[in-house]
Amino acid sequence: MVAVGVDAKLTDWARLYQELLGELARLVSDSEVSNEAMREQLLSLIQAHRARRPRSRAEIVRARLIAGVRPVRALLKALARLPWQAAPAHPLLEALGVLRGLYERDILGVDAQVRFSWIMLGREPRSASELLMVYAGILAHGTALSAAETARMIPQLSPASVRAAMKWAGDERRLAQACSAILAFMHRHPICATWGRADLASSDMMSLETHRRVFLARNDPRRQTPSIGIYSHTRDRFGISYAQPILLNERQAGAAIEGVVRDERLETTQVAVDTHGYTDAGMSLARGVGFDLCPRLKALKDRHLFLTRGSKIPAILSSVCHAHLDPAKIQAQWDRMVHLFASVHSGHTSAINALTRFGSAARGDPLYEALVQLGQLLRTVFLADYFVNEPFRRELLRVLNRGESANALKRAIYAGRVASYQAKQPDEMQAVADALSLLANLVMVWNTMKMQGILDRWNARRSTAVPPELIGRIAPTRTEGINLRGVFSFPIEQYAEQLLPTLSAAKSGPAAAS
């Protein structure tokens, strides 16, 4: 039945193909159009039809399967609430108990520990409705859902209430503070220490589709759709510590450095990046502000090592080594380099602006040449460690893979396109990036809490204890046990004392007095 429905949907391809043929025939038959004009019209026609690309077969199958799961989920939820009776320790009752517990758990358990809703409001919520508005505002910003769609997921709120929540929930400063608080709570769990180092992170970009009319939109070379980049820093112990919107198809070294400089709560000594997150000048700037940029470079066999002039190069390395670096050039520009490092570290300028100023177009500038030569020297030291030290190389590859898994989680959460009204100003796009990071951290911390509980039960008995090296290979980025779509229920009464203490005390006060 799914395949039949999908085949019916795929007829959109045939319709678009016929429309394209008709427009091409019209252009060819017009003899008054010059070759240059026809080329321009063909280019605009190609771009227009790329933007009209219908959904793929996989996307249609996924949507139909999800639509089929929703009534089953609602049925199971209703069945779990019924007063079933059976013999003691019946497996069906135990299964229903587990299922009921899964449906009752939500982000409230995390909020009761972290109180990120208080951070978002700047105070204690005055009512349960206001608390729900906090959650609705974060969901709407971080999931590409409209106010009406969010209201259908939270039936207690109207679309108008969600729109009002989105206005004051779009404060990127409070979103970033709430995201940091969730990350700090996650890293307090002992299981996180088995995942990796506290001072190691990776940075990478993911693209979010948007409308072509958005000023910041650029064409994604992979998907051929207008998109905006979200550049995130993922910790080796999982969790997103910093996120920022960037333009696609630009070097990302400045964004990689900026994320570390602006993240004042966590100490970072090394950041793993891919080729797009690296430049020679960026390598120098990163070292100047206090950490090492560790790139995973493509075409690694073609990368050369650089030494200072007069260095003796072994014959076996002569084909990959060049001894042309001049320490005098670095020494002559050292004061200017320190001034640049201090400006970025103190926030007087951003790393993005600094590396834009001293990019490849700045060739011939003495400061740029000094930054490049120092960066080439640092890259040579890094590559020597990368080639020889296998644990170090595996460490970098591991944290880069964790960044990819965090991006996959965010893509599962943000199933849509960035609305045009969310991308008019940089602070609006920053709110989208921070809200998406907050939701991703919520998923990871929820999984971490459950994993920690299971690990504690296993380790309580010697026969079921698990070695830490095995736990370190289990990621908290899975979404199988989490309802990303559908109707959300928030059992606020179970967490009223933690989330609404004043309101809870006011309700229990008269009863206690009587």
XYZ file of C-alpha atoms in Angstrom:
514
model
C 0.000 0.000 0.000
C 2.880 2.369 0.737
C 4.457 1.684 -2.654
C 1.176 2.359 -4.458
C 0.806 5.738 -2.809
C 4.423 6.596 -3.514
C 4.113 5.755 -7.211
C 1.122 8.069 -7.431
C 3.129 10.887 -5.855
C 6.043 10.379 -8.241
C 3.913 11.538 -11.184
C 5.030 15.061 -10.210
C 8.308 14.306 -11.962
C 6.530 13.639 -15.249
C 4.495 16.827 -14.971
C 7.576 18.940 -14.277
C 9.389 17.259 -17.152
C 6.586 18.110 -19.575
C 6.553 21.718 -18.375
C 10.311 21.957 -18.887
C 10.032 20.584 -22.426
C 7.324 23.122 -23.226
C 9.410 26.051 -22.000
C 12.476 24.800 -23.910
C 10.411 24.472 -27.095
C 9.169 28.030 -26.656
C 12.739 29.344 -26.355
C 13.960 27.429 -29.393
C 11.080 28.601 -31.574
C 11.727 32.273 -30.757
C 14.081 33.359 -33.555
C 14.468 36.908 -32.219
C 16.299 35.831 -29.075
C 20.084 36.238 -29.284
C 22.495 33.542 -28.178
C 23.498 35.506 -25.073
C 19.910 36.182 -24.099
C 18.986 32.538 -24.671
C 21.882 31.448 -22.435
C 20.680 33.715 -19.636
C 17.107 32.458 -19.987
C 18.292 28.850 -19.949
C 20.301 29.459 -16.764
C 17.328 31.082 -15.036
C 15.109 28.229 -16.254
C 17.479 25.627 -14.803
C 17.620 27.424 -11.437
C 13.837 27.757 -11.331
C 13.280 24.054 -12.019
C 15.905 23.028 -9.475
C 14.011 25.002 -6.861
C 10.802 23.187 -7.867
C 12.362 19.774 -7.310
C 9.662 17.457 -5.903
C 10.330 15.144 -3.024
C 12.340 12.021 -3.685
C 10.915 8.530 -3.366
C 12.748 8.048 -0.057
C 11.284 11.269 1.358
C 7.755 10.276 0.307
C 8.127 6.770 1.766
C 9.452 8.241 5.022
C 6.527 10.665 5.284
C 3.955 7.949 4.621
C 5.537 5.600 7.158
C 5.553 8.314 9.822
C 1.919 9.105 9.037
C 1.118 5.430 9.547
C 2.930 5.294 12.899
C 1.060 8.215 14.470
C -2.316 6.443 14.984
C -0.486 3.355 16.294
C 1.403 5.499 18.803
C -1.827 7.127 19.967
C -3.474 3.691 20.319
C -0.571 2.307 22.356
C -0.603 5.355 24.579
C -4.322 4.889 25.275
C -3.861 1.159 25.909
C -1.066 1.810 28.391
C -3.390 3.981 30.506
C -6.121 1.317 30.852
C -6.401 -0.510 34.249
C -5.143 -3.902 33.063
C -5.271 -6.844 35.496
C -3.453 -10.177 35.258
C -1.435 -12.655 37.252
C 1.490 -11.183 39.217
C 4.689 -10.606 37.235
C 2.870 -11.101 33.960
C 5.183 -10.082 31.064
C 2.422 -8.086 29.363
C 1.883 -5.915 32.452
C 5.627 -5.356 32.758
C 5.829 -4.319 29.101
C 2.894 -1.927 29.509
C 4.566 -0.434 32.574
C 7.749 0.228 30.627
C 5.738 1.701 27.754
C 3.752 3.920 30.123
C 6.958 5.204 31.681
C 8.420 6.012 28.276
C 5.370 8.027 27.266
C 5.327 9.959 30.545
C 8.970 11.043 30.306
C 9.648 14.298 28.579
C 11.915 17.297 28.713
C 10.342 18.128 32.076
C 12.727 15.689 33.790
C 15.701 17.647 32.450
C 14.116 21.020 33.172
C 13.463 19.967 36.771
C 17.223 19.472 37.176
C 18.519 22.389 35.090
C 15.615 24.872 35.123
C 16.419 26.111 31.657
C 12.858 27.456 31.496
C 13.807 29.842 34.321
C 16.823 30.953 32.296
C 14.617 31.608 29.280
C 12.155 33.679 31.314
C 14.729 35.297 33.572
C 12.573 34.311 36.554
C 10.350 31.533 37.890
C 7.317 30.730 35.685
C 4.106 32.143 37.112
C 1.822 29.415 35.753
C 1.805 26.088 33.991
C 0.617 27.806 30.823
C 3.626 30.132 30.857
C 5.898 27.122 31.307
C 4.349 25.453 28.272
C 4.862 28.637 26.280
C 8.599 28.413 26.989
C 8.709 24.900 25.573
C 6.551 25.893 22.602
C 8.779 28.862 21.751
C 11.906 26.696 21.784
C 10.233 23.987 19.701
C 8.996 26.453 17.105
C 12.419 28.057 16.668
C 14.356 24.802 16.671
C 12.148 22.541 14.522
C 11.046 24.698 11.541
C 7.427 24.329 12.687
C 4.913 27.135 12.345
C 2.877 28.421 15.268
C -0.154 26.429 14.113
C 1.859 23.207 13.772
C 3.429 23.701 17.207
C -0.001 24.323 18.722
C -1.191 20.994 17.316
C 1.702 19.303 19.106
C 0.830 21.090 22.374
C -3.019 21.187 22.458
C -3.090 23.302 25.645
C -1.848 26.320 23.656
C -3.399 28.255 20.795
C -1.481 29.385 17.687
C -1.685 32.972 18.958
C -0.047 31.939 22.238
C 2.724 30.135 20.361
C 3.366 33.192 18.179
C 3.679 35.335 21.296
C 6.047 32.770 22.823
C 8.201 32.763 19.708
C 8.749 36.527 19.984
C 10.262 36.527 23.447
C 11.819 33.051 23.109
C 13.940 34.301 20.212
C 16.503 35.942 22.522
C 19.713 34.279 21.370
C 21.533 35.239 24.574
C 19.123 33.374 26.836
C 18.975 30.450 24.422
C 22.773 30.191 24.538
C 22.765 30.368 28.355
C 20.108 27.648 28.582
C 22.053 25.481 26.116
C 25.239 25.885 28.189
C 23.392 25.003 31.407
C 22.041 21.799 29.842
C 25.513 20.890 28.578
C 27.061 21.450 32.023
C 24.393 19.228 33.607
C 25.059 16.523 31.029
C 28.814 16.522 31.680
C 28.245 16.060 35.422
C 27.212 12.451 34.737
C 30.135 10.034 35.312
C 29.404 8.206 32.061
C 30.567 11.253 30.098
C 34.123 10.752 31.351
C 34.240 7.429 29.489
C 33.408 9.116 26.170
C 36.523 11.236 25.809
C 38.479 14.305 26.881
C 36.962 17.393 28.448
C 39.255 19.804 26.573
C 38.809 18.387 23.054
C 36.136 19.464 20.567
C 35.356 19.374 16.867
C 33.668 21.938 14.661
C 31.722 21.377 11.481
C 28.951 22.917 9.408
C 25.522 21.656 8.433
C 23.254 23.388 5.941
C 19.595 24.202 6.508
C 17.376 24.750 3.504
C 15.639 28.090 3.173
C 13.882 30.236 0.594
C 15.854 31.588 -2.324
C 14.693 35.127 -1.540
C 16.593 35.127 1.768
C 19.592 37.458 1.533
C 21.913 35.101 3.438
C 20.964 32.078 1.309
C 23.591 30.466 -0.883
C 23.278 27.462 -3.177
C 24.267 24.224 -1.443
C 26.607 22.428 -3.879
C 25.461 18.998 -2.664
C 21.713 19.466 -2.587
C 21.451 22.253 -5.150
C 19.033 24.147 -2.904
C 19.226 27.600 -1.267
C 20.599 27.046 2.228
C 22.141 28.702 5.273
C 25.050 27.170 7.168
C 24.997 26.412 10.903
C 28.507 25.965 12.291
C 28.617 24.026 15.567
C 31.235 22.973 18.107
C 30.708 19.467 19.505
C 32.552 18.254 22.567
C 34.493 14.999 22.709
C 32.173 14.086 25.582
C 29.223 14.950 23.322
C 27.014 18.004 23.529
C 27.055 21.212 21.480
C 28.879 24.064 23.170
C 28.579 26.783 20.520
C 26.696 27.377 17.276
C 26.580 30.242 14.815
C 25.067 30.859 11.372
C 27.527 31.334 8.517
C 27.445 31.717 4.755
C 27.936 28.621 2.654
C 30.901 28.140 0.320
C 33.283 30.199 2.466
C 36.313 29.180 4.500
C 35.286 28.215 8.035
C 38.527 28.705 9.967
C 37.311 32.000 11.438
C 34.079 30.401 12.675
C 36.027 27.495 14.192
C 38.249 29.885 16.160
C 35.415 32.232 17.102
C 33.433 29.418 18.703
C 36.286 28.556 21.056
C 37.051 32.181 21.964
C 33.417 32.993 22.782
C 32.831 29.796 24.792
C 34.075 30.985 28.171
C 32.626 28.160 30.290
C 34.618 25.262 28.847
C 38.361 25.047 28.410
C 39.427 23.886 24.953
C 42.998 23.041 24.055
C 42.417 21.359 20.682
C 39.726 21.667 18.004
C 39.477 19.153 15.166
C 38.276 20.563 11.843
C 38.033 19.415 8.251
C 39.763 21.037 5.300
C 37.234 23.877 5.063
C 37.963 24.842 8.668
C 41.667 25.340 8.096
C 44.013 27.974 6.697
C 47.692 28.623 7.450
C 46.854 32.040 8.909
C 44.056 30.445 10.930
C 46.524 27.953 12.383
C 48.607 30.873 13.675
C 45.599 32.773 15.022
C 44.304 29.708 16.876
C 47.661 29.167 18.559
C 47.861 32.852 19.392
C 44.534 32.805 21.290
C 45.443 29.682 23.250
C 44.530 26.426 21.477
C 45.581 24.186 18.588
C 43.686 23.825 15.322
C 43.884 20.167 14.240
C 42.776 19.748 10.617
C 41.845 16.545 8.847
C 43.164 17.521 5.428
C 42.072 16.044 2.129
C 44.711 14.925 -0.399
C 46.991 14.269 2.542
C 49.611 12.524 0.416
C 50.179 15.790 -1.474
C 50.716 17.878 1.675
C 54.254 19.158 2.206
C 56.272 19.802 5.350
C 57.939 23.200 5.833
C 61.198 23.911 7.648
C 63.280 27.015 8.259
C 65.991 28.035 5.841
C 69.222 26.113 6.221
C 67.569 23.055 7.801
C 69.034 19.728 6.778
C 66.426 17.536 5.104
C 66.965 13.746 5.049
C 67.054 12.282 1.570
C 64.033 10.107 2.254
C 61.949 13.254 2.993
C 63.324 15.549 0.310
C 60.281 15.120 -1.942
C 57.811 16.319 0.731
C 59.892 18.905 2.619
C 60.660 22.518 1.762
C 63.154 24.618 3.718
C 62.074 28.145 2.814
C 60.604 29.587 6.033
C 62.278 32.805 7.196
C 62.119 33.299 11.011
C 63.198 36.918 10.531
C 59.878 37.728 8.839
C 57.955 36.304 11.791
C 60.137 38.143 14.287
C 59.742 41.470 12.453
C 55.910 41.211 12.609
C 55.687 39.697 16.084
C 54.328 42.813 17.792
C 51.601 43.212 15.171
C 50.748 39.523 15.460
C 50.389 39.762 19.248
C 48.189 42.829 18.801
C 45.946 40.857 16.412
C 45.766 37.881 18.777
C 44.862 40.135 21.705
C 42.158 41.900 19.696
C 40.472 38.591 18.843
C 40.869 37.172 22.349
C 39.395 40.275 24.007
C 36.502 40.542 21.577
C 37.493 43.851 19.986
C 37.273 42.029 16.673
C 36.078 38.579 15.695
C 38.204 35.784 14.325
C 35.959 35.772 11.259
C 36.743 39.418 10.520
C 40.444 38.916 11.225
C 40.796 36.007 8.804
C 38.667 37.788 6.216
C 41.081 40.699 6.414
C 44.123 38.408 6.256
C 42.861 35.929 3.688
C 44.498 34.907 0.450
C 43.716 38.318 -1.037
C 46.164 39.875 1.463
C 49.220 38.357 -0.210
C 52.114 40.780 -0.046
C 51.125 42.189 3.350
C 54.049 41.526 5.744
C 51.695 40.562 8.556
C 49.861 38.098 6.363
C 53.129 36.544 5.182
C 54.295 36.185 8.792
C 50.998 34.524 9.801
C 51.237 32.090 6.888
C 54.838 31.136 7.627
C 54.107 30.566 11.313
C 51.011 28.561 10.339
C 53.033 26.382 7.975
C 55.527 25.686 10.737
C 52.715 24.771 13.164
C 51.089 22.584 10.527
C 54.373 20.718 10.042
C 54.553 19.962 13.778
C 50.914 18.849 13.737
C 51.351 16.555 10.717
C 54.398 14.950 12.318
C 52.237 14.027 15.328
C 49.318 13.036 13.098
C 51.391 10.591 11.044
C 53.408 9.050 13.878
C 51.091 9.144 16.905
C 48.264 6.715 16.126
C 46.259 7.296 19.382
C 46.300 11.040 18.650
C 45.085 10.441 15.090
C 42.283 8.152 16.274
C 41.295 10.728 18.867
C 40.824 13.404 16.227
C 38.871 11.107 13.911
C 36.652 10.079 16.821
C 35.701 13.616 17.804
C 35.065 14.535 14.157
C 32.688 11.589 13.867
C 30.901 12.786 16.984
C 30.399 16.143 15.355
C 28.857 14.373 12.364
C 26.516 12.404 14.642
C 25.426 15.632 16.350
C 24.673 17.141 12.933
C 22.641 14.046 12.003
C 20.661 14.472 15.227
C 19.996 18.134 14.463
C 18.875 17.250 10.962
C 16.384 14.765 12.411
C 15.030 17.505 14.699
C 14.947 20.300 12.110
C 12.861 18.628 9.401
C 11.982 21.627 7.273
C 13.215 24.927 5.872
C 14.226 28.114 7.632
C 11.355 30.569 7.238
C 12.120 33.878 5.545
C 11.030 35.850 8.623
C 13.622 33.958 10.695
C 16.529 34.881 8.426
C 16.155 38.626 7.959
C 18.588 39.600 10.710
C 21.718 37.872 12.061
C 20.282 37.687 15.575
C 17.182 35.900 14.259
C 19.273 33.225 12.577
C 21.412 32.999 15.716
C 18.221 32.248 17.668
C 17.425 29.403 15.261
C 20.960 28.003 15.659
C 20.831 28.232 19.460
C 17.313 26.765 19.726
C 18.306 23.835 17.513
C 21.443 23.254 19.608
C 19.346 23.424 22.786
C 16.935 20.767 21.506
C 19.822 18.558 20.376
C 21.440 18.889 23.810
C 18.108 18.012 25.430
C 17.980 14.778 23.457
C 21.585 13.947 24.360
C 21.197 14.743 28.052
C 17.964 12.734 28.253
C 19.739 9.733 26.719
C 22.700 10.300 29.032
C 20.464 10.262 32.117
C 18.840 6.989 31.086
C 22.172 5.420 30.145
C 23.664 6.478 33.478
C 20.753 4.927 35.366
C 21.137 1.611 33.549
C 24.916 1.635 34.017
C 24.545 2.271 37.738
C 22.193 -0.716 38.065
C 24.577 -2.945 36.133
C 27.639 -1.845 38.068
C 25.889 -2.446 41.389
C 26.473 -6.159 40.783
C 29.896 -7.551 40.008
C 28.480 -10.116 37.584
C 26.904 -7.466 35.341
C 29.519 -4.694 35.602
C 30.492 -3.144 32.258
C 34.068 -2.007 31.451
C 34.344 1.742 30.778
C 35.979 1.168 27.386
C 32.769 -0.464 26.145
C 30.521 2.293 27.435
C 32.721 4.853 25.672
C 31.551 3.520 22.310
C 27.834 4.127 22.937
C 26.605 7.514 21.689
C 23.756 9.516 23.270
C 22.612 10.812 19.881
C 20.073 8.111 19.096
C 16.420 9.069 18.693
C 14.625 5.712 18.638
C 13.124 6.202 22.103
C 12.173 9.850 21.642
C 9.006 11.239 20.081
C 10.193 13.997 17.747
C 6.792 14.434 16.106
C 3.264 13.997 17.363
C 1.282 15.265 20.337
C 3.361 16.101 23.408
C 2.077 15.652 26.952
C 3.704 17.515 29.827
C 2.993 16.027 33.297
C 3.751 19.312 35.035
C 2.086 18.160 38.264
C 4.845 15.565 38.736
C 7.529 18.275 38.679
C 5.579 21.185 40.147
C 7.770 21.455 43.256
C 10.916 21.857 41.145
C 9.542 23.969 38.302
C 6.751 25.958 39.974
C 7.667 26.017 43.693
C 5.832 29.260 44.510
C 2.625 28.167 42.801
C 2.883 24.694 44.324
C 3.369 26.115 47.825
C 0.404 28.445 47.366
C -1.847 25.536 46.415
C -0.688 23.268 49.235
C -0.663 26.045 51.860
C -4.435 26.330 52.521
C -4.818 22.543 52.535
C -2.015 22.167 55.081
C -3.454 24.921 57.262
C -6.899 23.311 57.312
